[in-house]
Coordinates of C-alpha atoms in Angstrom, one line a residue:
Chain A
M1 CA 62.8 113.6 101.3
T2 CA 64.6 114.5 98.1
I3 CA 66.8 112.2 96.2
Q4 CA 69.9 114.2 97.1
S5 CA 69.1 114.2 100.8
K6 CA 68.4 110.4 100.7
S7 CA 71.7 110.1 99.0
R8 CA 73.5 112.0 101.8
T9 CA 71.7 110.1 104.5
A10 CA 72.8 106.8 102.9
G11 CA 76.3 108.1 102.7
R12 CA 76.3 109.2 106.3
C13 CA 75.0 105.8 107.3
F14 CA 77.9 104.1 105.5
A15 CA 80.4 106.4 107.1
L16 CA 78.8 105.8 110.6
L17 CA 78.9 102.1 110.0
L18 CA 82.5 102.4 109.1
F19 CA 83.2 104.4 112.2
A20 CA 81.5 101.9 114.3
F21 CA 83.7 99.2 112.8
A22 CA 86.7 101.3 113.6
L23 CA 85.7 101.7 117.2
L24 CA 85.3 98.0 117.5
G25 CA 89.0 97.8 116.8
K26 CA 90.6 94.8 115.2
L27 CA 88.3 93.2 112.7
A28 CA 90.7 90.6 111.5
F29 CA 88.4 87.6 111.8
A30 CA 90.0 84.6 113.4
E31 CA 93.6 84.0 114.0
D32 CA 94.2 82.4 110.7
R33 CA 93.0 85.5 109.0
A34 CA 91.3 83.8 106.1
L35 CA 89.0 86.8 106.1
T36 CA 90.1 90.3 107.2
I37 CA 88.3 93.6 107.1
H38 CA 89.9 97.0 107.0
G39 CA 88.6 100.4 106.4
F40 CA 89.3 104.2 106.5
L41 CA 87.2 107.3 106.8
T42 CA 88.0 111.0 106.4
Q43 CA 85.4 113.5 107.3
A44 CA 86.0 117.2 106.5
Y45 CA 84.7 120.7 106.9
A46 CA 85.8 122.9 104.0
A47 CA 85.1 126.5 103.0
S48 CA 86.4 128.9 100.4
D49 CA 86.5 132.7 100.3
G50 CA 84.1 133.1 97.4
N51 CA 84.5 130.8 94.4
T52 CA 83.4 127.2 94.6
I53 CA 86.4 125.1 94.0
F54 CA 86.6 121.3 94.1
G55 CA 83.1 121.4 95.4
I56 CA 84.0 123.7 98.3
P57 CA 81.5 126.6 98.5
D58 CA 82.0 129.9 100.3
E59 CA 79.4 129.1 102.9
G60 CA 81.3 126.0 103.9
T61 CA 80.3 122.3 103.7
T62 CA 80.5 119.2 105.9
D63 CA 79.3 117.1 103.0
Y64 CA 82.9 116.4 102.2
R65 CA 84.3 112.9 103.1
N66 CA 85.5 109.6 101.8
A67 CA 85.4 106.2 103.3
A68 CA 86.1 102.6 102.3
L69 CA 85.6 99.1 103.6
Q70 CA 87.9 96.4 102.4
F71 CA 87.4 92.7 102.6
R72 CA 90.3 90.3 101.9
Y73 CA 89.9 86.6 101.7
S74 CA 93.1 84.6 101.6
A75 CA 92.1 81.4 99.9
T76 CA 95.7 80.0 100.0
E77 CA 99.0 81.6 100.9
R78 CA 99.4 82.6 97.3
D79 CA 95.9 83.5 96.3
S80 CA 93.7 86.2 97.6
I81 CA 90.4 87.8 96.7
V82 CA 90.1 91.5 97.7
L83 CA 87.1 93.7 97.5
Q84 CA 86.8 97.3 98.5
L85 CA 83.6 99.4 98.7
S86 CA 83.8 103.2 98.9
H87 CA 81.8 106.2 99.6
E88 CA 82.7 109.8 98.6
R89 CA 81.1 113.2 98.8
L90 CA 82.7 116.3 97.3
G91 CA 80.5 119.1 98.6
D92 CA 78.8 121.0 95.8
S93 CA 80.9 119.4 93.0
K94 CA 79.0 118.1 90.0
L95 CA 81.2 115.0 90.2
N96 CA 78.8 113.8 93.0
D97 CA 76.2 113.2 90.2
F98 CA 78.5 110.6 88.7
Q99 CA 78.9 108.4 91.7
S100 CA 76.5 106.5 93.8
D101 CA 76.5 106.4 97.6
V102 CA 78.4 103.2 97.8
E103 CA 80.6 102.1 94.9
L104 CA 82.7 99.1 94.1
D105 CA 86.1 100.7 94.5
W106 CA 88.0 97.6 93.4
A107 CA 87.7 93.8 93.4
F108 CA 90.4 91.5 92.2
I109 CA 92.0 88.1 92.4
Q110 CA 95.7 88.1 93.3
H111 CA 98.0 85.3 92.6
S112 CA 101.7 85.4 93.7
F113 CA 104.1 83.2 91.7
N114 CA 106.9 83.8 94.2
D115 CA 108.2 86.6 96.5
D116 CA 108.9 88.9 93.6
T117 CA 106.2 88.3 91.1
W118 CA 102.4 88.6 91.3
I119 CA 99.4 89.3 89.1
K120 CA 96.0 90.8 89.9
V121 CA 93.0 90.4 87.7
G122 CA 89.7 92.3 88.0
R123 CA 89.1 95.9 88.9
V124 CA 92.6 96.8 90.1
Q125 CA 94.4 99.9 91.3
I126 CA 96.6 101.3 88.6
P127 CA 100.2 101.7 89.7
I128 CA 100.9 105.3 88.7
G129 CA 103.3 107.5 90.6
I130 CA 103.5 107.8 94.4
Y131 CA 99.8 108.4 95.2
N132 CA 97.5 106.9 92.7
E133 CA 96.8 103.7 94.6
V134 CA 96.2 105.5 97.9
R135 CA 94.5 108.7 96.8
D136 CA 91.8 108.7 99.5
V137 CA 93.7 107.2 102.5
G138 CA 93.6 110.3 104.7
T139 CA 95.8 108.9 107.5
I140 CA 98.9 108.7 105.2
L141 CA 98.3 111.8 103.0
P142 CA 99.9 115.1 103.9
F143 CA 96.9 116.9 102.3
Y144 CA 93.2 116.0 101.8
R145 CA 93.9 114.9 98.2
P146 CA 97.1 114.4 96.1
S147 CA 97.9 117.1 93.6
P148 CA 94.9 117.6 91.4
N149 CA 97.2 118.9 88.6
V150 CA 99.1 115.6 88.5
Y151 CA 96.5 113.1 89.6
G152 CA 93.3 114.8 88.4
D153 CA 90.3 115.2 90.6
R154 CA 88.2 112.3 89.4
S155 CA 88.0 113.8 85.9
Y156 CA 90.1 112.3 83.1
T157 CA 92.1 110.1 85.5
S158 CA 91.3 106.8 87.2
E159 CA 92.5 105.0 90.3
T160 CA 91.6 101.6 88.8
V161 CA 91.6 99.6 85.6
D162 CA 89.2 96.9 84.6
G163 CA 91.8 94.4 83.4
A164 CA 95.1 93.1 84.9
V165 CA 98.1 94.4 86.7
G166 CA 101.4 92.4 86.9
F167 CA 104.4 93.1 89.2
R168 CA 108.0 91.9 89.2
R169 CA 110.8 92.9 91.5
F170 CA 114.4 92.7 90.2
F171 CA 117.8 92.9 91.9
R172 CA 116.3 92.3 95.3
D173 CA 119.6 91.8 97.0
S174 CA 121.4 94.7 95.4
S175 CA 121.3 98.2 96.8
W176 CA 119.3 99.2 93.7
P177 CA 116.2 97.0 93.7
V178 CA 113.9 97.7 90.8
E179 CA 110.2 97.2 90.8
V180 CA 108.2 97.0 87.6
S181 CA 104.4 97.0 87.2
G182 CA 102.5 96.8 84.0
Y183 CA 98.8 97.0 83.4
Y184 CA 96.2 96.5 80.6
G185 CA 92.5 97.3 80.5
G186 CA 90.0 100.1 80.5
W187 CA 88.1 102.4 82.8
N188 CA 85.2 104.9 83.2
F189 CA 85.9 108.5 83.9
V190 CA 84.1 111.9 83.9
K191 CA 84.7 114.0 80.9
D192 CA 84.7 117.6 82.1
N193 CA 84.6 120.3 79.4
Q194 CA 84.1 123.0 82.1
I195 CA 80.7 123.6 80.6
T196 CA 79.2 120.1 80.7
M197 CA 80.2 116.9 82.4
E198 CA 79.5 113.4 81.0
S199 CA 80.6 109.8 81.6
A200 CA 83.1 108.4 79.1
R201 CA 85.3 105.4 78.9
I202 CA 88.9 104.6 78.1
Q203 CA 88.6 101.4 76.0
D204 CA 92.1 100.3 75.6
A205 CA 95.0 101.3 77.9
F206 CA 98.3 99.8 78.8
G207 CA 101.3 101.1 80.7
A208 CA 104.1 100.5 83.0
Q209 CA 105.5 102.0 86.2
I210 CA 109.1 101.5 87.2
W211 CA 110.5 102.3 90.6
I212 CA 114.3 102.4 91.1
N213 CA 115.2 102.2 94.8
T214 CA 118.6 103.6 95.9
P215 CA 121.2 102.7 98.5
I216 CA 119.8 105.6 100.5
E217 CA 116.8 103.9 102.3
G218 CA 113.6 105.8 101.6
L219 CA 114.9 107.4 98.4
R220 CA 113.5 106.2 95.1
F221 CA 112.8 107.4 91.6
G222 CA 109.9 106.4 89.3
I223 CA 108.9 106.7 85.7
H224 CA 105.5 105.8 84.3
R225 CA 104.4 105.5 80.7
S226 CA 101.0 104.6 79.4
R227 CA 99.0 104.8 76.2
L228 CA 95.3 105.3 76.2
S229 CA 92.7 104.9 73.5
S230 CA 89.1 106.0 73.4
K231 CA 86.2 106.0 71.1
D232 CA 83.4 108.4 70.6
G233 CA 85.5 111.4 71.5
A234 CA 86.0 110.6 75.1
L235 CA 89.3 112.4 75.2
T236 CA 88.2 115.3 72.9
T237 CA 85.9 118.2 73.1
T238 CA 83.8 116.9 70.2
S239 CA 82.5 113.3 69.9
D240 CA 83.6 112.4 66.4
K241 CA 86.7 110.3 66.5
T242 CA 88.9 107.8 68.1
E243 CA 91.6 109.5 70.2
K244 CA 94.9 108.3 71.6
S245 CA 96.8 109.8 74.4
N246 CA 100.3 109.3 75.7
V247 CA 101.0 109.8 79.4
W248 CA 104.3 110.2 81.2
Y249 CA 104.9 110.5 84.9
L250 CA 108.3 111.2 86.5
S251 CA 108.6 110.9 90.3
A252 CA 111.1 111.4 93.0
D253 CA 110.2 110.3 96.5
A254 CA 112.4 110.8 99.5
N255 CA 110.6 109.5 102.6
F256 CA 112.6 109.5 105.8
E257 CA 111.7 109.2 109.5
K258 CA 111.7 112.9 110.2
A259 CA 111.0 114.5 106.8
F260 CA 109.9 113.8 103.3
F261 CA 110.3 115.5 99.9
R262 CA 108.3 114.4 96.9
T263 CA 108.0 115.8 93.4
E264 CA 106.2 114.6 90.3
F265 CA 105.6 115.7 86.8
R266 CA 102.8 114.5 84.5
D267 CA 102.8 115.1 80.7
Q268 CA 99.7 113.9 78.9
G269 CA 99.6 114.4 75.2
F270 CA 96.5 114.5 73.0
S271 CA 96.2 115.0 69.3
Y272 CA 95.0 118.5 70.0
G273 CA 97.5 119.5 72.6
Y274 CA 98.8 118.6 76.0
W275 CA 98.3 118.9 79.8
R276 CA 101.4 119.3 82.0
G277 CA 101.1 119.1 85.8
F278 CA 103.8 119.4 88.4
Y279 CA 104.0 119.5 92.2
A280 CA 106.7 119.6 94.9
Q281 CA 105.9 118.9 98.5
A282 CA 108.0 118.8 101.6
G283 CA 107.1 117.8 105.1
Y284 CA 108.7 117.7 108.5
N285 CA 107.7 115.7 111.6
L286 CA 108.2 118.2 114.4
T287 CA 107.4 115.4 116.9
E288 CA 106.0 111.9 116.6
K289 CA 102.5 113.5 116.8
I290 CA 102.9 116.8 114.9
A291 CA 103.8 117.2 111.3
V292 CA 103.8 120.1 108.9
A293 CA 103.9 120.1 105.1
A294 CA 104.0 122.6 102.2
Q295 CA 103.1 122.1 98.6
Y296 CA 103.5 123.9 95.3
D297 CA 101.2 122.7 92.5
L298 CA 101.1 123.9 88.9
A299 CA 99.4 123.0 85.6
K300 CA 99.7 124.2 82.1
I301 CA 97.5 123.4 79.2
R302 CA 97.7 123.8 75.5
Y303 CA 94.6 122.6 73.6
D304 CA 93.5 123.8 70.3
Q305 CA 90.3 122.4 69.0
R306 CA 88.8 125.6 67.7
P307 CA 86.0 126.5 67.4
Y308 CA 84.9 124.3 70.3
F309 CA 87.8 124.9 72.7
F310 CA 91.1 126.7 72.8
A311 CA 93.5 127.2 75.7
N312 CA 97.2 127.9 75.8
E313 CA 97.9 129.0 79.3
E314 CA 98.8 128.3 82.9
W315 CA 95.7 126.5 84.1
D316 CA 96.3 126.4 87.8
R317 CA 98.9 127.4 90.5
D318 CA 98.3 126.4 94.1
V319 CA 100.3 126.9 97.2
A320 CA 99.3 124.9 100.2
L321 CA 100.3 124.4 103.9
S322 CA 99.1 121.6 106.1
F323 CA 99.3 120.9 109.8
R324 CA 98.6 117.4 111.1
Y325 CA 98.2 116.1 114.6
F326 CA 98.4 112.3 115.1
F327 CA 96.5 111.0 118.0
A328 CA 97.8 107.6 116.8
P329 CA 99.4 106.5 113.5
N330 CA 95.9 105.6 112.3
L331 CA 93.9 108.6 113.7
V332 CA 94.9 112.1 112.5
T333 CA 93.4 115.5 112.3
R334 CA 94.6 117.9 109.6
F335 CA 94.2 121.6 108.9
E336 CA 95.2 122.8 105.4
T337 CA 95.0 126.1 103.6
H338 CA 95.3 126.7 99.9
W339 CA 95.9 129.8 97.8
D340 CA 94.8 128.9 94.4
R341 CA 95.0 131.0 91.2
G342 CA 93.5 129.2 88.2
K343 CA 90.4 127.9 86.4
Y344 CA 89.3 125.1 88.6
P345 CA 85.9 126.4 89.9
S346 CA 83.5 123.5 89.8
D347 CA 80.4 125.6 88.9
P348 CA 80.3 125.4 85.1
I349 CA 78.0 128.4 84.9
A350 CA 80.5 130.5 86.7
Y351 CA 83.2 129.2 84.4
L352 CA 81.4 130.6 81.3
G353 CA 82.3 134.1 82.2
I354 CA 85.9 133.4 83.1
D355 CA 88.7 134.7 80.9
K356 CA 91.1 135.4 83.6
P357 CA 92.3 133.0 86.4
L358 CA 90.4 133.2 89.6
H359 CA 92.1 133.8 93.0
T360 CA 90.6 131.5 95.6
F361 CA 91.6 130.9 99.2
Y362 CA 90.1 127.7 100.8
F363 CA 90.8 125.6 103.8
I364 CA 89.9 122.0 104.8
L365 CA 89.7 120.8 108.3
S366 CA 89.5 117.0 108.4
V367 CA 89.7 114.0 110.7
S368 CA 91.0 110.6 109.3
A369 CA 90.9 107.2 110.8
S370 CA 91.8 103.8 109.5
F371 CA 91.8 100.3 111.0
Chain B
M1 CA 135.9 119.3 86.6
H2 CA 132.2 119.0 87.2
T3 CA 132.0 116.0 84.9
R4 CA 134.8 114.2 86.8
L5 CA 133.1 115.0 90.2
I6 CA 129.8 113.6 89.0
L7 CA 131.5 110.5 87.5
T8 CA 133.4 109.9 90.8
V9 CA 130.2 110.2 92.8
L10 CA 128.4 107.9 90.5
L11 CA 131.2 105.4 90.7
L12 CA 131.3 105.5 94.5
L13 CA 127.5 105.0 94.6
T14 CA 127.8 102.1 92.2
V15 CA 130.6 100.4 94.1
N16 CA 128.7 100.9 97.4
G17 CA 125.5 99.7 95.7
F18 CA 126.8 96.4 94.5
A19 CA 129.3 95.6 97.2
E20 CA 128.9 92.4 99.2
S21 CA 127.3 93.0 102.5
P22 CA 129.6 92.3 105.4
T23 CA 128.6 89.4 107.5
V24 CA 129.5 90.6 111.0
S25 CA 127.5 89.1 113.8
I26 CA 125.7 91.7 115.8
R27 CA 123.9 91.7 119.1
P28 CA 120.3 92.9 118.5
P29 CA 118.4 94.4 121.4
V30 CA 115.8 91.7 121.1
K31 CA 115.9 87.9 120.4
V32 CA 114.7 86.9 116.9
I33 CA 113.2 83.5 117.3
V34 CA 111.9 80.6 115.2
A35 CA 110.5 77.2 115.9
A36 CA 113.1 74.7 117.2
G37 CA 112.7 72.5 114.1
N38 CA 113.5 75.4 111.7
D39 CA 116.8 74.8 109.9
T40 CA 117.6 78.5 109.8
T41 CA 120.4 79.6 112.1
Q42 CA 121.2 83.1 110.9
L43 CA 119.8 85.9 108.9
S44 CA 121.1 89.3 107.9
R45 CA 119.4 92.4 109.3
K46 CA 118.0 93.1 105.8
Q47 CA 116.6 89.6 105.5
V48 CA 114.8 90.0 108.9
S49 CA 113.5 93.4 107.7
D50 CA 112.2 91.9 104.4
I51 CA 110.5 89.1 106.3
F52 CA 108.7 91.4 108.7
L53 CA 107.7 93.8 105.8
K54 CA 106.5 90.7 103.9
K55 CA 108.8 91.3 101.0
T56 CA 110.2 87.7 101.6
L57 CA 107.4 85.2 102.0
R58 CA 109.3 81.8 102.0
W59 CA 112.3 80.2 103.8
K60 CA 115.1 78.7 101.6
N61 CA 113.4 75.3 101.9
A62 CA 110.2 76.9 100.3
M63 CA 108.2 76.7 103.6
S64 CA 106.0 79.7 104.1
I65 CA 107.2 82.4 106.5
V66 CA 104.7 83.5 109.2
P67 CA 106.0 86.6 111.0
F68 CA 104.6 87.6 114.3
D69 CA 105.0 91.2 115.7
L70 CA 104.7 92.3 119.2
K71 CA 101.8 94.6 120.1
Y72 CA 102.3 98.2 119.0
D73 CA 102.8 99.6 122.5
D74 CA 105.3 97.0 123.6
P75 CA 108.7 98.8 124.2
A76 CA 110.5 95.8 122.6
R77 CA 108.7 96.6 119.3
E78 CA 110.3 100.0 119.2
L79 CA 113.8 98.5 119.8
F80 CA 113.2 95.9 117.1
S81 CA 111.8 98.4 114.6
K82 CA 114.6 100.9 115.0
F83 CA 117.3 98.2 115.0
I84 CA 115.9 96.0 112.2
H85 CA 114.1 98.5 109.9
G86 CA 115.9 101.6 111.0
R87 CA 112.5 103.2 111.4
S88 CA 110.1 103.9 114.3
P89 CA 107.0 101.7 114.8
S90 CA 104.7 104.6 113.7
F91 CA 106.6 104.9 110.4
I92 CA 106.2 101.2 109.9
K93 CA 102.5 101.4 110.8
K94 CA 102.1 104.0 108.0
Y95 CA 103.9 101.7 105.6
W96 CA 101.3 99.0 106.4
Q97 CA 98.4 101.4 105.9
Q98 CA 99.8 102.0 102.5
Q99 CA 100.2 98.3 101.8
I100 CA 96.7 97.5 103.1
F101 CA 94.8 100.2 101.2
S102 CA 96.7 99.8 98.0
G103 CA 95.7 96.1 98.2
Y104 CA 99.1 94.6 98.4
N105 CA 99.4 92.8 101.7
L106 CA 98.5 92.7 105.4
P107 CA 100.8 93.3 108.3
P108 CA 102.0 90.5 110.5
L109 CA 99.7 89.3 113.3
E110 CA 100.4 90.9 116.6
K111 CA 100.9 89.0 119.8
D112 CA 101.8 90.1 123.3
R113 CA 105.1 89.1 124.7
K114 CA 103.7 86.2 126.7
E115 CA 102.0 84.6 123.6
I116 CA 104.6 85.1 121.0
A117 CA 107.0 82.3 121.8
Q118 CA 104.1 79.9 122.0
A119 CA 102.7 81.1 118.6
V120 CA 106.2 80.7 117.0
A121 CA 106.6 77.2 118.4
A122 CA 103.2 76.2 117.1
E123 CA 103.9 77.2 113.5
P124 CA 106.9 75.5 111.7
G125 CA 107.5 78.6 109.4
A126 CA 106.9 81.2 112.1
V127 CA 109.4 83.9 113.1
G128 CA 109.0 86.4 115.9
Y129 CA 111.0 88.3 118.5
V130 CA 111.0 88.7 122.2
P131 CA 112.7 91.1 124.6
A132 CA 116.4 90.2 125.0
E133 CA 116.1 89.5 128.7
M134 CA 113.3 87.0 128.2
D135 CA 114.0 83.2 128.7
L136 CA 113.0 81.0 125.8
P137 CA 111.1 77.8 126.0
A138 CA 112.7 74.6 124.6
N139 CA 110.5 74.5 121.5
V140 CA 111.8 77.8 120.0
K141 CA 115.4 78.9 119.3
E142 CA 117.1 82.3 118.8
I143 CA 118.7 82.9 115.4
E144 CA 121.8 84.9 114.9
V145 CA 121.3 88.3 113.2
R146 CA 124.3 89.5 111.1
E147 CA 125.0 92.9 109.6

């Protein structure tokens, strides 16, 4: 048995174990719920019409899933310890080489000072935009993954920070409550030069997310700002210097009973250029069980570190449609189609010959469950 | 002209935004209940919603709030959810999935309608709800819900 097939077997075992837990139903141990267990699983079949994109090959793959198991121990009413293990497969993507079968997704200690203030210390989800903290939770996402152009696809971005996150709610009783989160720490990520991929680390990052709620329930606006520092060229094509990067996110989120509309913009500046991503998505619940959604996703890059790398172009443009059927709020099947024009193919060898954007059609059929 | 219109809309939104909420007593389609010894006699609809979404964790006297929900398929839960949160139970369920998997909080414990009054009576800080037609035991009391 090869290492890769062992890896897949272990991953499938984890997913099956998780599914068994889900079938068992409620796992909240004991009525006092000192220890609770929750989890989610999304299993997909995906295929493209030719180019391999986000690990999806033209012959199709079922090696496409994510799953997590979460343990929460409430030591006191104000203090909790939370740990989440995850498993993810991305088809033929080289990103698979950078993650083990079962990973520590996050683990933190949370202390609440009062109803409106808390702090988490450890490996904690970074509060960025609408989706960063729930990137993989298939039962609540309109598409398999949030916009890759805004949230990244495991490369250059991170769901978690090794450090601390604080939260404070202001003006709770007004019609305009404001929620502010701040974080500090570092994280590992995959540096993808399109030709090679390697592990790198953000050493020193801090940022804040502000959400302004409105008198229209379900409508809110967000802004995120962070500053990242890295050594050894983690954010550059070469490995010769310390680099700083400034990141902005702007978000508008309208989430109502029958419909939603969301749009976000990301601007990440480097000393050699910038990355700008944007998406808009809208969805409508035709019935309580059937929902449809559409998404327009765009990225532009300007990066000038000649002779190593130069780009000044539209990097990606993707139009997607999804159809979801909810057997229950926590059990959903989803079919989505994407028409992509860009430079995302995840086979670096193929990329070497690309000077024009590739046109790729792909679809993902998935089932998601959570408990 | 456009500037005036925008300013007027902003002004209206602001006035609406910071206006005092009216305190008109309303008749909810369910009975919101607490333990008989709980000092609380009334809550606004928004306060009840915040309690069941765990945005408010303590009573005014600093005692911890322990909310109990009815089972997902109980018809009274739909009445409660639409009246208190203005959302369906499935919408609230998705809210809790987001809360759980972003590591924030856990949903209230669920009880069936026969158990819930007993559970509320047994916990000094508990709050729950029962169908409007249900008779209450002596060790719990209904609280008034105001607009």
